[in-house]
mmCIF file of N, CA, C and O in Angstrom:
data_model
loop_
_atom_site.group_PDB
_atom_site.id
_atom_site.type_symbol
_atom_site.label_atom_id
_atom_site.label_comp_id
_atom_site.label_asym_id
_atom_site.label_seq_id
_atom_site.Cartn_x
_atom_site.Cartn_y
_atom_site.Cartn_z
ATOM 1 N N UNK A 1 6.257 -11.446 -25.960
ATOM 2 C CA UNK A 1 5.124 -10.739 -25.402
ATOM 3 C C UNK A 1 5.361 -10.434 -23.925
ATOM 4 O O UNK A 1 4.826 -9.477 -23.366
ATOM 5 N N UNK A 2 6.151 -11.251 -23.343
ATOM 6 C CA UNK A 2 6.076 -10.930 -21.857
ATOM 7 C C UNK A 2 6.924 -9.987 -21.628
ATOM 8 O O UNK A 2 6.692 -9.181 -20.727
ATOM 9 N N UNK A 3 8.262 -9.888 -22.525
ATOM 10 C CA UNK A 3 8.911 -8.286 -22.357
ATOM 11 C C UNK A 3 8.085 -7.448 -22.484
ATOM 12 O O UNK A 3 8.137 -6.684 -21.520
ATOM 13 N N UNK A 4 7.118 -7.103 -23.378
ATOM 14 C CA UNK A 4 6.478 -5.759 -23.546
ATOM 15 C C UNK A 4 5.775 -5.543 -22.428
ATOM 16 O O UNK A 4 5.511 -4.434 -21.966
ATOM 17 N N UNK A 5 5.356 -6.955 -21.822
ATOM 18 C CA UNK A 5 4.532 -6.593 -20.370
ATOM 19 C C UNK A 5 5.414 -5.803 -19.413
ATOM 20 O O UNK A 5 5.270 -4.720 -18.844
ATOM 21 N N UNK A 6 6.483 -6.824 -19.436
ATOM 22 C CA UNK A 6 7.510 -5.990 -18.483
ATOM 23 C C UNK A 6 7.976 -4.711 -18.634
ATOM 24 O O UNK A 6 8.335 -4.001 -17.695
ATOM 25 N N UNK A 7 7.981 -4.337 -20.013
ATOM 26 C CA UNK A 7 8.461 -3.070 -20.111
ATOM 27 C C UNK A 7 7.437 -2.140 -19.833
ATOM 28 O O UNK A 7 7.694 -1.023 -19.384
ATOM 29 N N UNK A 8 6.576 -2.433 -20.013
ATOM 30 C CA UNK A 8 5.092 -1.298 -19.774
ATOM 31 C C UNK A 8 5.130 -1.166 -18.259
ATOM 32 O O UNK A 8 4.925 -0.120 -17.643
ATOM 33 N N UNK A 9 5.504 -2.704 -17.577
ATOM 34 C CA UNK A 9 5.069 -2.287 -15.826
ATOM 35 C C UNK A 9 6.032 -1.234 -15.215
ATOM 36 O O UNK A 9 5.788 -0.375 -14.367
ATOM 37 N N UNK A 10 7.246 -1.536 -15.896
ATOM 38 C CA UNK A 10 8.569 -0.851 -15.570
ATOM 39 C C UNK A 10 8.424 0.772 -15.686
ATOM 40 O O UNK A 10 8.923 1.538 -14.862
ATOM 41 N N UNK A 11 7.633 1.209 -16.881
ATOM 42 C CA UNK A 11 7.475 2.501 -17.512
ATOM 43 C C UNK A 11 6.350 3.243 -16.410
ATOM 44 O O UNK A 11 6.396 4.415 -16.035
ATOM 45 N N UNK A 12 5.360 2.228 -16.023
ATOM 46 C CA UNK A 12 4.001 3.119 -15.594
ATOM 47 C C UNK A 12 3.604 2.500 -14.355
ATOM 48 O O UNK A 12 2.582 2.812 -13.744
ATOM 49 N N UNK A 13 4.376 1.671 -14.016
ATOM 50 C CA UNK A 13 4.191 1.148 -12.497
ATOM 51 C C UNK A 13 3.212 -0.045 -12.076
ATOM 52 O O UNK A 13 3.503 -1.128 -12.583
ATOM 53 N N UNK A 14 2.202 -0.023 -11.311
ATOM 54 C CA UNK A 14 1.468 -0.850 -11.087
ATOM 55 C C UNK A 14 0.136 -0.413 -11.853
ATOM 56 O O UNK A 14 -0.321 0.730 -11.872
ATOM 57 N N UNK A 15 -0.531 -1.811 -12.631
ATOM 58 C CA UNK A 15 -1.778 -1.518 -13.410
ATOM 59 C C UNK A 15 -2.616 -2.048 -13.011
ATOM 60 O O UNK A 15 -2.667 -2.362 -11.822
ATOM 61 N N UNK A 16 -3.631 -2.347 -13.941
ATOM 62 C CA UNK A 16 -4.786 -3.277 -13.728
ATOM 63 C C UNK A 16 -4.727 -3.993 -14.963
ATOM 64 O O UNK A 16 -4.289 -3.436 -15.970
ATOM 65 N N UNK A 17 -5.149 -5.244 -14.981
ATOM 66 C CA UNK A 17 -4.580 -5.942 -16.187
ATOM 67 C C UNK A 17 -5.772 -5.765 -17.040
ATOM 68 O O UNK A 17 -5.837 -6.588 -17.953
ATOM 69 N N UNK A 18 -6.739 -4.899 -16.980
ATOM 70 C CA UNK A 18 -7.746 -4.352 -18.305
ATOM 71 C C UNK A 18 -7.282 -3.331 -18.636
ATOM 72 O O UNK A 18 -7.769 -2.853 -19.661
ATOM 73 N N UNK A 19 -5.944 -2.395 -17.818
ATOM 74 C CA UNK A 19 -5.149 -1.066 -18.658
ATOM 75 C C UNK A 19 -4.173 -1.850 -19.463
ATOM 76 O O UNK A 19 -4.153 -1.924 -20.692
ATOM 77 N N UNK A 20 -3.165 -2.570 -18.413
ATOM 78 C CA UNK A 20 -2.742 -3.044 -19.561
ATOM 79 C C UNK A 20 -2.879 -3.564 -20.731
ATOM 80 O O UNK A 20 -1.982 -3.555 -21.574
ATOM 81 N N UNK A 21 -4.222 -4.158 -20.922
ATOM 82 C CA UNK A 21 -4.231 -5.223 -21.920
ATOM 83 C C UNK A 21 -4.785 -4.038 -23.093
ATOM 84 O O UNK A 21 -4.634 -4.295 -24.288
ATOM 85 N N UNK A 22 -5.398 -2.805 -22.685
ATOM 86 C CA UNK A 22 -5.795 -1.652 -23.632
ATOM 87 C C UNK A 22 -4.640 -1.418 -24.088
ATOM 88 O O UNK A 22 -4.575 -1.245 -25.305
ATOM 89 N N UNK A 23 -3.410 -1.336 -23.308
ATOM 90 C CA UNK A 23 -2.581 0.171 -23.830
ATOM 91 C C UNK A 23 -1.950 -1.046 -24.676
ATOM 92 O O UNK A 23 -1.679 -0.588 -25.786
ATOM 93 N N UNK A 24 -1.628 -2.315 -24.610
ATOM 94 C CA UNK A 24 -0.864 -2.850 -25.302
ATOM 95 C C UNK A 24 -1.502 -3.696 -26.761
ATOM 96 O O UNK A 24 -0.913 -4.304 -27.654
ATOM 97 N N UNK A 25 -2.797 -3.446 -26.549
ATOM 98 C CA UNK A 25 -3.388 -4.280 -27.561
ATOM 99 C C UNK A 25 -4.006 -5.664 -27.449
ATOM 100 O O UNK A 25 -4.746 -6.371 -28.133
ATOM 101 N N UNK A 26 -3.644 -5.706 -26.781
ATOM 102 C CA UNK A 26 -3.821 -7.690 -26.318
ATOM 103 C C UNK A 26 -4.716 -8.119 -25.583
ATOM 104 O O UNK A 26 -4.863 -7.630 -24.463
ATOM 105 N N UNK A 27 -5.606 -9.241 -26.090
ATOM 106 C CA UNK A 27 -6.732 -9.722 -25.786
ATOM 107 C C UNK A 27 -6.549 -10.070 -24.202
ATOM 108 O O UNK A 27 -5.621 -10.590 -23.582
ATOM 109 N N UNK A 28 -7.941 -9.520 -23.772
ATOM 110 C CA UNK A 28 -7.313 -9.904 -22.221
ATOM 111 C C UNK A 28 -7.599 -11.424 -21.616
ATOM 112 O O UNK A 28 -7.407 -11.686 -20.428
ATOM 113 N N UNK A 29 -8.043 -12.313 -22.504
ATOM 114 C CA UNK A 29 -8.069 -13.758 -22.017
ATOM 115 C C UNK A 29 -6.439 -14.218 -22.294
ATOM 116 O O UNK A 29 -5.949 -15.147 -21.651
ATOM 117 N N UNK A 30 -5.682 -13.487 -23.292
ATOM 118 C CA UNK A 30 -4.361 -13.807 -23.724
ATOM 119 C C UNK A 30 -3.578 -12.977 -22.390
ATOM 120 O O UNK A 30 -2.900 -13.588 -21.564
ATOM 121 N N UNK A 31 -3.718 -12.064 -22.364
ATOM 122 C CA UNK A 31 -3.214 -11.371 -21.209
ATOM 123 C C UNK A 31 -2.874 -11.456 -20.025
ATOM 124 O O UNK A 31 -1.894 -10.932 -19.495
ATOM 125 N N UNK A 32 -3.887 -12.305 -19.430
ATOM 126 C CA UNK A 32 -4.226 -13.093 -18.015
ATOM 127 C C UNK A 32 -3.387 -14.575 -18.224
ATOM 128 O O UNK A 32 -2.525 -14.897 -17.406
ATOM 129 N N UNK A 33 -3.572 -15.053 -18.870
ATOM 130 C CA UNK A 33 -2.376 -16.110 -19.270
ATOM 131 C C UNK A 33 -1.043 -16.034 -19.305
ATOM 132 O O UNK A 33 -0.292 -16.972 -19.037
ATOM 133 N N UNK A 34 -0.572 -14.480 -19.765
ATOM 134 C CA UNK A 34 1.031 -14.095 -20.201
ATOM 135 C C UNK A 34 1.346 -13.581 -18.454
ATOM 136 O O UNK A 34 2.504 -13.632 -18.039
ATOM 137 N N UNK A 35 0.174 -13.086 -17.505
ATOM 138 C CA UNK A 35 0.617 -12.323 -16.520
ATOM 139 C C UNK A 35 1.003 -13.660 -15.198
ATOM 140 O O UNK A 35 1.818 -13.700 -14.276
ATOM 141 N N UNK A 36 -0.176 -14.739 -15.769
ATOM 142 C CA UNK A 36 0.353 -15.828 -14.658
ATOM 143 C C UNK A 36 1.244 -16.798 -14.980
ATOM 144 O O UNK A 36 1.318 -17.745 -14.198
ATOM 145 N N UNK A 37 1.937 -16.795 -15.935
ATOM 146 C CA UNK A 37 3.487 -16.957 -16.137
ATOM 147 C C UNK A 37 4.124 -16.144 -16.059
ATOM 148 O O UNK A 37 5.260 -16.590 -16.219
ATOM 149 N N UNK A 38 4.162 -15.048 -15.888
ATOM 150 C CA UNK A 38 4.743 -13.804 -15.090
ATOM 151 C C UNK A 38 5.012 -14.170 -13.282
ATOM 152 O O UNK A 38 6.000 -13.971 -12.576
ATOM 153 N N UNK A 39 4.168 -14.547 -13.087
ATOM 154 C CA UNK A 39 3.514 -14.670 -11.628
ATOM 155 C C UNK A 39 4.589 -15.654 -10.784
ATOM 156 O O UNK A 39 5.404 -15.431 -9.889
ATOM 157 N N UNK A 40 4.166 -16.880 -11.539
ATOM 158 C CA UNK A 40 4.696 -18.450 -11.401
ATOM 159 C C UNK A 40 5.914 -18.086 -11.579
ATOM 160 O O UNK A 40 6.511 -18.494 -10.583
ATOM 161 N N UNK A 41 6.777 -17.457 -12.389
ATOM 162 C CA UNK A 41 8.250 -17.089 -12.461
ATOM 163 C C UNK A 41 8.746 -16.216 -11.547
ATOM 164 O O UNK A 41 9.935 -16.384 -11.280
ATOM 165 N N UNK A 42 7.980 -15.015 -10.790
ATOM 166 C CA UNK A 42 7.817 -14.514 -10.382
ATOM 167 C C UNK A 42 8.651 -12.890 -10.253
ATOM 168 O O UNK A 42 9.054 -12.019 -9.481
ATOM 169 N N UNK A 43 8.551 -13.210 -11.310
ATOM 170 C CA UNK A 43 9.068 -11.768 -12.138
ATOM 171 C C UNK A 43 7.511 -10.324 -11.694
ATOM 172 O O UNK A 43 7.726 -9.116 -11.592
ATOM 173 N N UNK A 44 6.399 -10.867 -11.559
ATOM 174 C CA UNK A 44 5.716 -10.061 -11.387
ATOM 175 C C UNK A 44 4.751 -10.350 -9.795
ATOM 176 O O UNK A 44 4.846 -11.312 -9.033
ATOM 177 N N UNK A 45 4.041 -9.391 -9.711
ATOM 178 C CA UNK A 45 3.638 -9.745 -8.665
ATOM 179 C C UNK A 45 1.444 -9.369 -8.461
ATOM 180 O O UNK A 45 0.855 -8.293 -8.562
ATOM 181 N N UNK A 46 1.054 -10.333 -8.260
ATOM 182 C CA UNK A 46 -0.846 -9.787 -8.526
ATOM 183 C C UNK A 46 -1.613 -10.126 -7.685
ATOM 184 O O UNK A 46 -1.538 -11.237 -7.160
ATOM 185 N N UNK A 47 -2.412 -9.346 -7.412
ATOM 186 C CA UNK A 47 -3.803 -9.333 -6.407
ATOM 187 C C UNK A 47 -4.787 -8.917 -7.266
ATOM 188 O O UNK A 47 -4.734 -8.184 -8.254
ATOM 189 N N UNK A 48 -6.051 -9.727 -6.531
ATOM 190 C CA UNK A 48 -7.378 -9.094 -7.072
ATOM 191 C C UNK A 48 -7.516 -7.791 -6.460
ATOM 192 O O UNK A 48 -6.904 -7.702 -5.396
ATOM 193 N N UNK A 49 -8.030 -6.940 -6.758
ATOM 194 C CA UNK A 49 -8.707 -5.799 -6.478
ATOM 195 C C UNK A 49 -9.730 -5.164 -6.937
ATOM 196 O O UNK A 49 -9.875 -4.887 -8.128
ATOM 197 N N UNK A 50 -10.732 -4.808 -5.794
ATOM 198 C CA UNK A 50 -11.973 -3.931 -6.321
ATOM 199 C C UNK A 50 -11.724 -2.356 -6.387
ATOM 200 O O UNK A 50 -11.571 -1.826 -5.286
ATOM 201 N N UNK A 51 -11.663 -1.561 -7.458
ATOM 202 C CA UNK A 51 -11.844 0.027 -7.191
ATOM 203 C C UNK A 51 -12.963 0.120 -7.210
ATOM 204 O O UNK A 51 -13.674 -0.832 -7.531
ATOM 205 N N UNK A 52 -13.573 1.629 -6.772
ATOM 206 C CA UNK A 52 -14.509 2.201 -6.840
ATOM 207 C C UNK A 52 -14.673 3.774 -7.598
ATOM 208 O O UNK A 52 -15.068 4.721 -6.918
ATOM 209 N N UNK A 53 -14.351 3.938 -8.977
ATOM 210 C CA UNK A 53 -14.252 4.873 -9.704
ATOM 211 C C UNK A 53 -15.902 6.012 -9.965
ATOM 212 O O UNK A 53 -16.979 5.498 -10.268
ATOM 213 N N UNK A 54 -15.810 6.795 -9.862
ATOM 214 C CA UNK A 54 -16.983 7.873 -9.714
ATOM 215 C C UNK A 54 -18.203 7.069 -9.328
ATOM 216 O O UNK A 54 -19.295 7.366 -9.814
ATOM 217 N N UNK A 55 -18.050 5.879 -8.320
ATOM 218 C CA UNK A 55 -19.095 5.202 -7.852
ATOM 219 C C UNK A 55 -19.177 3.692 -8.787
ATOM 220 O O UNK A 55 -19.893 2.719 -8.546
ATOM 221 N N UNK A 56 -18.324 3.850 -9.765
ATOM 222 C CA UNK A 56 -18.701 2.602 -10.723
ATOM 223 C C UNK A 56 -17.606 1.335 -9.712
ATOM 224 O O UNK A 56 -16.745 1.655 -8.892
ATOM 225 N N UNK A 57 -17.986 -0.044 -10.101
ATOM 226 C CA UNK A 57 -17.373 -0.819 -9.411
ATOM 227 C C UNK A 57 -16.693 -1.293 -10.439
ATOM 228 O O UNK A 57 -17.164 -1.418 -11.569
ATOM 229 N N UNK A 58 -15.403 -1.620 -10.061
ATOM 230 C CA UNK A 58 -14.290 -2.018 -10.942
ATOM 231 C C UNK A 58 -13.663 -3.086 -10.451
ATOM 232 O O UNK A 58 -12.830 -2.697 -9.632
ATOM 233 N N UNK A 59 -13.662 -4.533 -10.584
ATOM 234 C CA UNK A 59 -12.706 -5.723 -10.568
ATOM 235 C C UNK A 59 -11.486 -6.353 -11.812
ATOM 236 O O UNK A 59 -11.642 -6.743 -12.969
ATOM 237 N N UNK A 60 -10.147 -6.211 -10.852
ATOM 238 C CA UNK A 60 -9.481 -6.838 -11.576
ATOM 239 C C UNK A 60 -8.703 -7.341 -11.220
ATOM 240 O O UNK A 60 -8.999 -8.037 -10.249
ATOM 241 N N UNK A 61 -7.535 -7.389 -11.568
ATOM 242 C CA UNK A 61 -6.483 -7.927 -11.534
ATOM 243 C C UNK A 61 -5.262 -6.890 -11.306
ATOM 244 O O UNK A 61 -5.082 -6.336 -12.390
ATOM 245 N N UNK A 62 -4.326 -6.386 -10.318
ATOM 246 C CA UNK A 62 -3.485 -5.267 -10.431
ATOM 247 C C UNK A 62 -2.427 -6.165 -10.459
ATOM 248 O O UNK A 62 -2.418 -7.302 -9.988
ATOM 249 N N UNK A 63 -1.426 -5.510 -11.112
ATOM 250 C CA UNK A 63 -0.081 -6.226 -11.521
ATOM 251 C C UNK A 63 0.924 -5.292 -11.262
ATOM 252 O O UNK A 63 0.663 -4.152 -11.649
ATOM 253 N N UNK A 64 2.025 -5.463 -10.703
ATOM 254 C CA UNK A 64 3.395 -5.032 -10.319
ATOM 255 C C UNK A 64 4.594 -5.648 -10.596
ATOM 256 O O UNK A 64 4.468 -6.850 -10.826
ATOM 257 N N UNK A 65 5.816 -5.177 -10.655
ATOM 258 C CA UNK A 65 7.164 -5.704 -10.750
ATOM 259 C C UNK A 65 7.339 -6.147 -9.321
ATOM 260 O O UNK A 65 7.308 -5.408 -8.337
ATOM 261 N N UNK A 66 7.559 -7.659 -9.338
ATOM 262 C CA UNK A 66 8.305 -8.237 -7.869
ATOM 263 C C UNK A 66 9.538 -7.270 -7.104
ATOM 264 O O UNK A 66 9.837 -7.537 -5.940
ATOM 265 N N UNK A 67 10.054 -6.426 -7.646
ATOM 266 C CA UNK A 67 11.316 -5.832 -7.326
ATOM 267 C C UNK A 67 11.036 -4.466 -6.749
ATOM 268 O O UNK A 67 11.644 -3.760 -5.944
ATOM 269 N N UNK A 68 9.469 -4.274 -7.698
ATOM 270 C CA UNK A 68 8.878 -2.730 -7.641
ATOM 271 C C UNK A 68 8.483 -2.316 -6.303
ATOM 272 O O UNK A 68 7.257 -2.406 -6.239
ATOM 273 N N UNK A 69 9.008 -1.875 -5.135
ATOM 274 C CA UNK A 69 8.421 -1.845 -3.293
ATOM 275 C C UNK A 69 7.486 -0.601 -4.100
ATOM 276 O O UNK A 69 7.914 0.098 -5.019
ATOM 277 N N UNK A 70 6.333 -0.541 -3.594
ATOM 278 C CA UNK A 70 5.518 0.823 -3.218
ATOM 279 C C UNK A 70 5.947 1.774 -2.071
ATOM 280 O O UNK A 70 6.257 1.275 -0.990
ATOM 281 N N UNK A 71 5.987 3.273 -2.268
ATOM 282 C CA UNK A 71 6.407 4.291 -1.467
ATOM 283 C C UNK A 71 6.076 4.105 -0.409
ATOM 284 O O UNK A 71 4.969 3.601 -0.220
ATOM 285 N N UNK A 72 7.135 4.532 0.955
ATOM 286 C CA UNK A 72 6.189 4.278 2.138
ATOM 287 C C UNK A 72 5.231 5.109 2.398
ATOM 288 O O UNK A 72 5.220 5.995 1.543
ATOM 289 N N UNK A 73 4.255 5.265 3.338
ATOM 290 C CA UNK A 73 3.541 5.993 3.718
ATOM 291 C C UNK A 73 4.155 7.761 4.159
ATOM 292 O O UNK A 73 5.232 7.920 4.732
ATOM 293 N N UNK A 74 3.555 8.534 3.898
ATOM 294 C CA UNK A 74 3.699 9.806 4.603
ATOM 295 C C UNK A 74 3.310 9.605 5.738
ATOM 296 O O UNK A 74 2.439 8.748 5.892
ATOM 297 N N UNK A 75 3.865 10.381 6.973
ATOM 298 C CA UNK A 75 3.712 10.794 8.374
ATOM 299 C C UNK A 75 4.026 10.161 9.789
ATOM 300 O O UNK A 75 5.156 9.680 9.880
ATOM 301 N N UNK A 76 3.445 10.102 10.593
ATOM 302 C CA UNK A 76 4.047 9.238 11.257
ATOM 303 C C UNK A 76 3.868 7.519 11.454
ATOM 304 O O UNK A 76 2.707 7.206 11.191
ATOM 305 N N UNK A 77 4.608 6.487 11.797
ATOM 306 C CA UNK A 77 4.021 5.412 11.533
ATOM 307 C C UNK A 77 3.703 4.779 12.693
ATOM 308 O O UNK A 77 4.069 5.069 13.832
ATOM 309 N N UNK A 78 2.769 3.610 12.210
ATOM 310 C CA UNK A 78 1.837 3.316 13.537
ATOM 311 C C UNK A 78 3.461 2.103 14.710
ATOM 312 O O UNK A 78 4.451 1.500 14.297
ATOM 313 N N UNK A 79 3.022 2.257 15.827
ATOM 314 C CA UNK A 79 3.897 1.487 16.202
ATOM 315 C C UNK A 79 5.460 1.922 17.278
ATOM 316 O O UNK A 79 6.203 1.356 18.081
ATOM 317 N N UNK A 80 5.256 3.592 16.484
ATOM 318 C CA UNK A 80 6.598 4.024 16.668
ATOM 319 C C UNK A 80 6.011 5.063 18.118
ATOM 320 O O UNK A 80 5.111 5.882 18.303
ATOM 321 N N UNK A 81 7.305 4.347 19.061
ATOM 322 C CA UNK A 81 7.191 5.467 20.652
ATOM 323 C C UNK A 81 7.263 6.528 20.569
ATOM 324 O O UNK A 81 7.737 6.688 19.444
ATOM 325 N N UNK A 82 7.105 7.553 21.039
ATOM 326 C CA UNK A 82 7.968 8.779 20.826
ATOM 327 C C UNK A 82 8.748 8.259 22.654
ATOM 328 O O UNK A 82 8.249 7.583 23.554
ATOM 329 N N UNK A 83 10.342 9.076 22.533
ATOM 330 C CA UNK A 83 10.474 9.094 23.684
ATOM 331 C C UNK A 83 10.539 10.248 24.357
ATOM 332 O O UNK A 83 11.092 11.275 23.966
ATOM 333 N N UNK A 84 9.695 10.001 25.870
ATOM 334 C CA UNK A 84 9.175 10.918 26.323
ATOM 335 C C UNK A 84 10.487 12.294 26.926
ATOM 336 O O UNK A 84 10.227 13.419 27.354
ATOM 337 N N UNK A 85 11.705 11.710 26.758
ATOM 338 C CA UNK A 85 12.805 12.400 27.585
ATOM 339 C C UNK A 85 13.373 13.608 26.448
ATOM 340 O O UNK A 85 13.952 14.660 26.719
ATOM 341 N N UNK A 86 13.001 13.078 25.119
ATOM 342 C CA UNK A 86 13.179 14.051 24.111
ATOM 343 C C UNK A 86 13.004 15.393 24.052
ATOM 344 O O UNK A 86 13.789 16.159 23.494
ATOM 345 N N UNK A 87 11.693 15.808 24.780
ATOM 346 C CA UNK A 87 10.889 17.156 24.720
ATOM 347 C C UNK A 87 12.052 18.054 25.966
ATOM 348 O O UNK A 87 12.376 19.220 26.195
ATOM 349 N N UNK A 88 12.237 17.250 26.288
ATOM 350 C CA UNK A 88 13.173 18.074 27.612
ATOM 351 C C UNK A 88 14.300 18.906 27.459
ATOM 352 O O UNK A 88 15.204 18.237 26.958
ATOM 353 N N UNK A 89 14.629 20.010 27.657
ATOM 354 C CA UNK A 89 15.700 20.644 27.462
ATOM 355 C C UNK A 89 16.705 20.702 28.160
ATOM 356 O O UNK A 89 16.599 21.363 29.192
ATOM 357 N N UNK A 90 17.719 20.198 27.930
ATOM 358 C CA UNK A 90 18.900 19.973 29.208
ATOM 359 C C UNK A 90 19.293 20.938 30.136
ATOM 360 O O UNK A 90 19.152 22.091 29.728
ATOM 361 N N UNK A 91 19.597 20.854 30.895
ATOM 362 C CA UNK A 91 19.952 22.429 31.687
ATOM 363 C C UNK A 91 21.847 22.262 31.706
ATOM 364 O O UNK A 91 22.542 23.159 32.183
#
């Protein structure tokens, strides 16, 4: 059972462990059990999280591959100087 977890996170990225436990069939009191031996091994990686879907409130559980980094951010990042000698055109 815990391959299929893995293979689903691998396929579709980071979930919520009430998608997963839909798309795969599996009771989600069984689910939450298979993900924190996931956890403890640390093959996976989980936080609680609240969404907020067309206003409805949503708590769960999001689950990721330990290996899986999330994209960095677009644009510029906080932190970074610009240097000021750059803009200058050499003569």
């Amino acid at each position: 059972m815990n391959a299929s977890i893995l293979k689903f996170l691998r396929a579709n990225g980071e979930q919520l462990d009430s998608e997963i436990s839909q798309a795969l069939h599996i009771p989600l009191a069984k689910l939450r059990d298979q993900v924190a031996e996931l956890a403890a091994s640390g093959e996976v990686i989980c936080c609680q999280v609240t969404r907020f879907i067309d206003g409805k409130k949503i708590e769960g559980t999001s689950c990721r591959l330990s290996c899986d980094l999330p994209a960095p951010a677009r644009g510029r990042k906080p932190g970074v100087k610009r240097d000021p000698n750059a803009d200058l055109i050499p003569e």
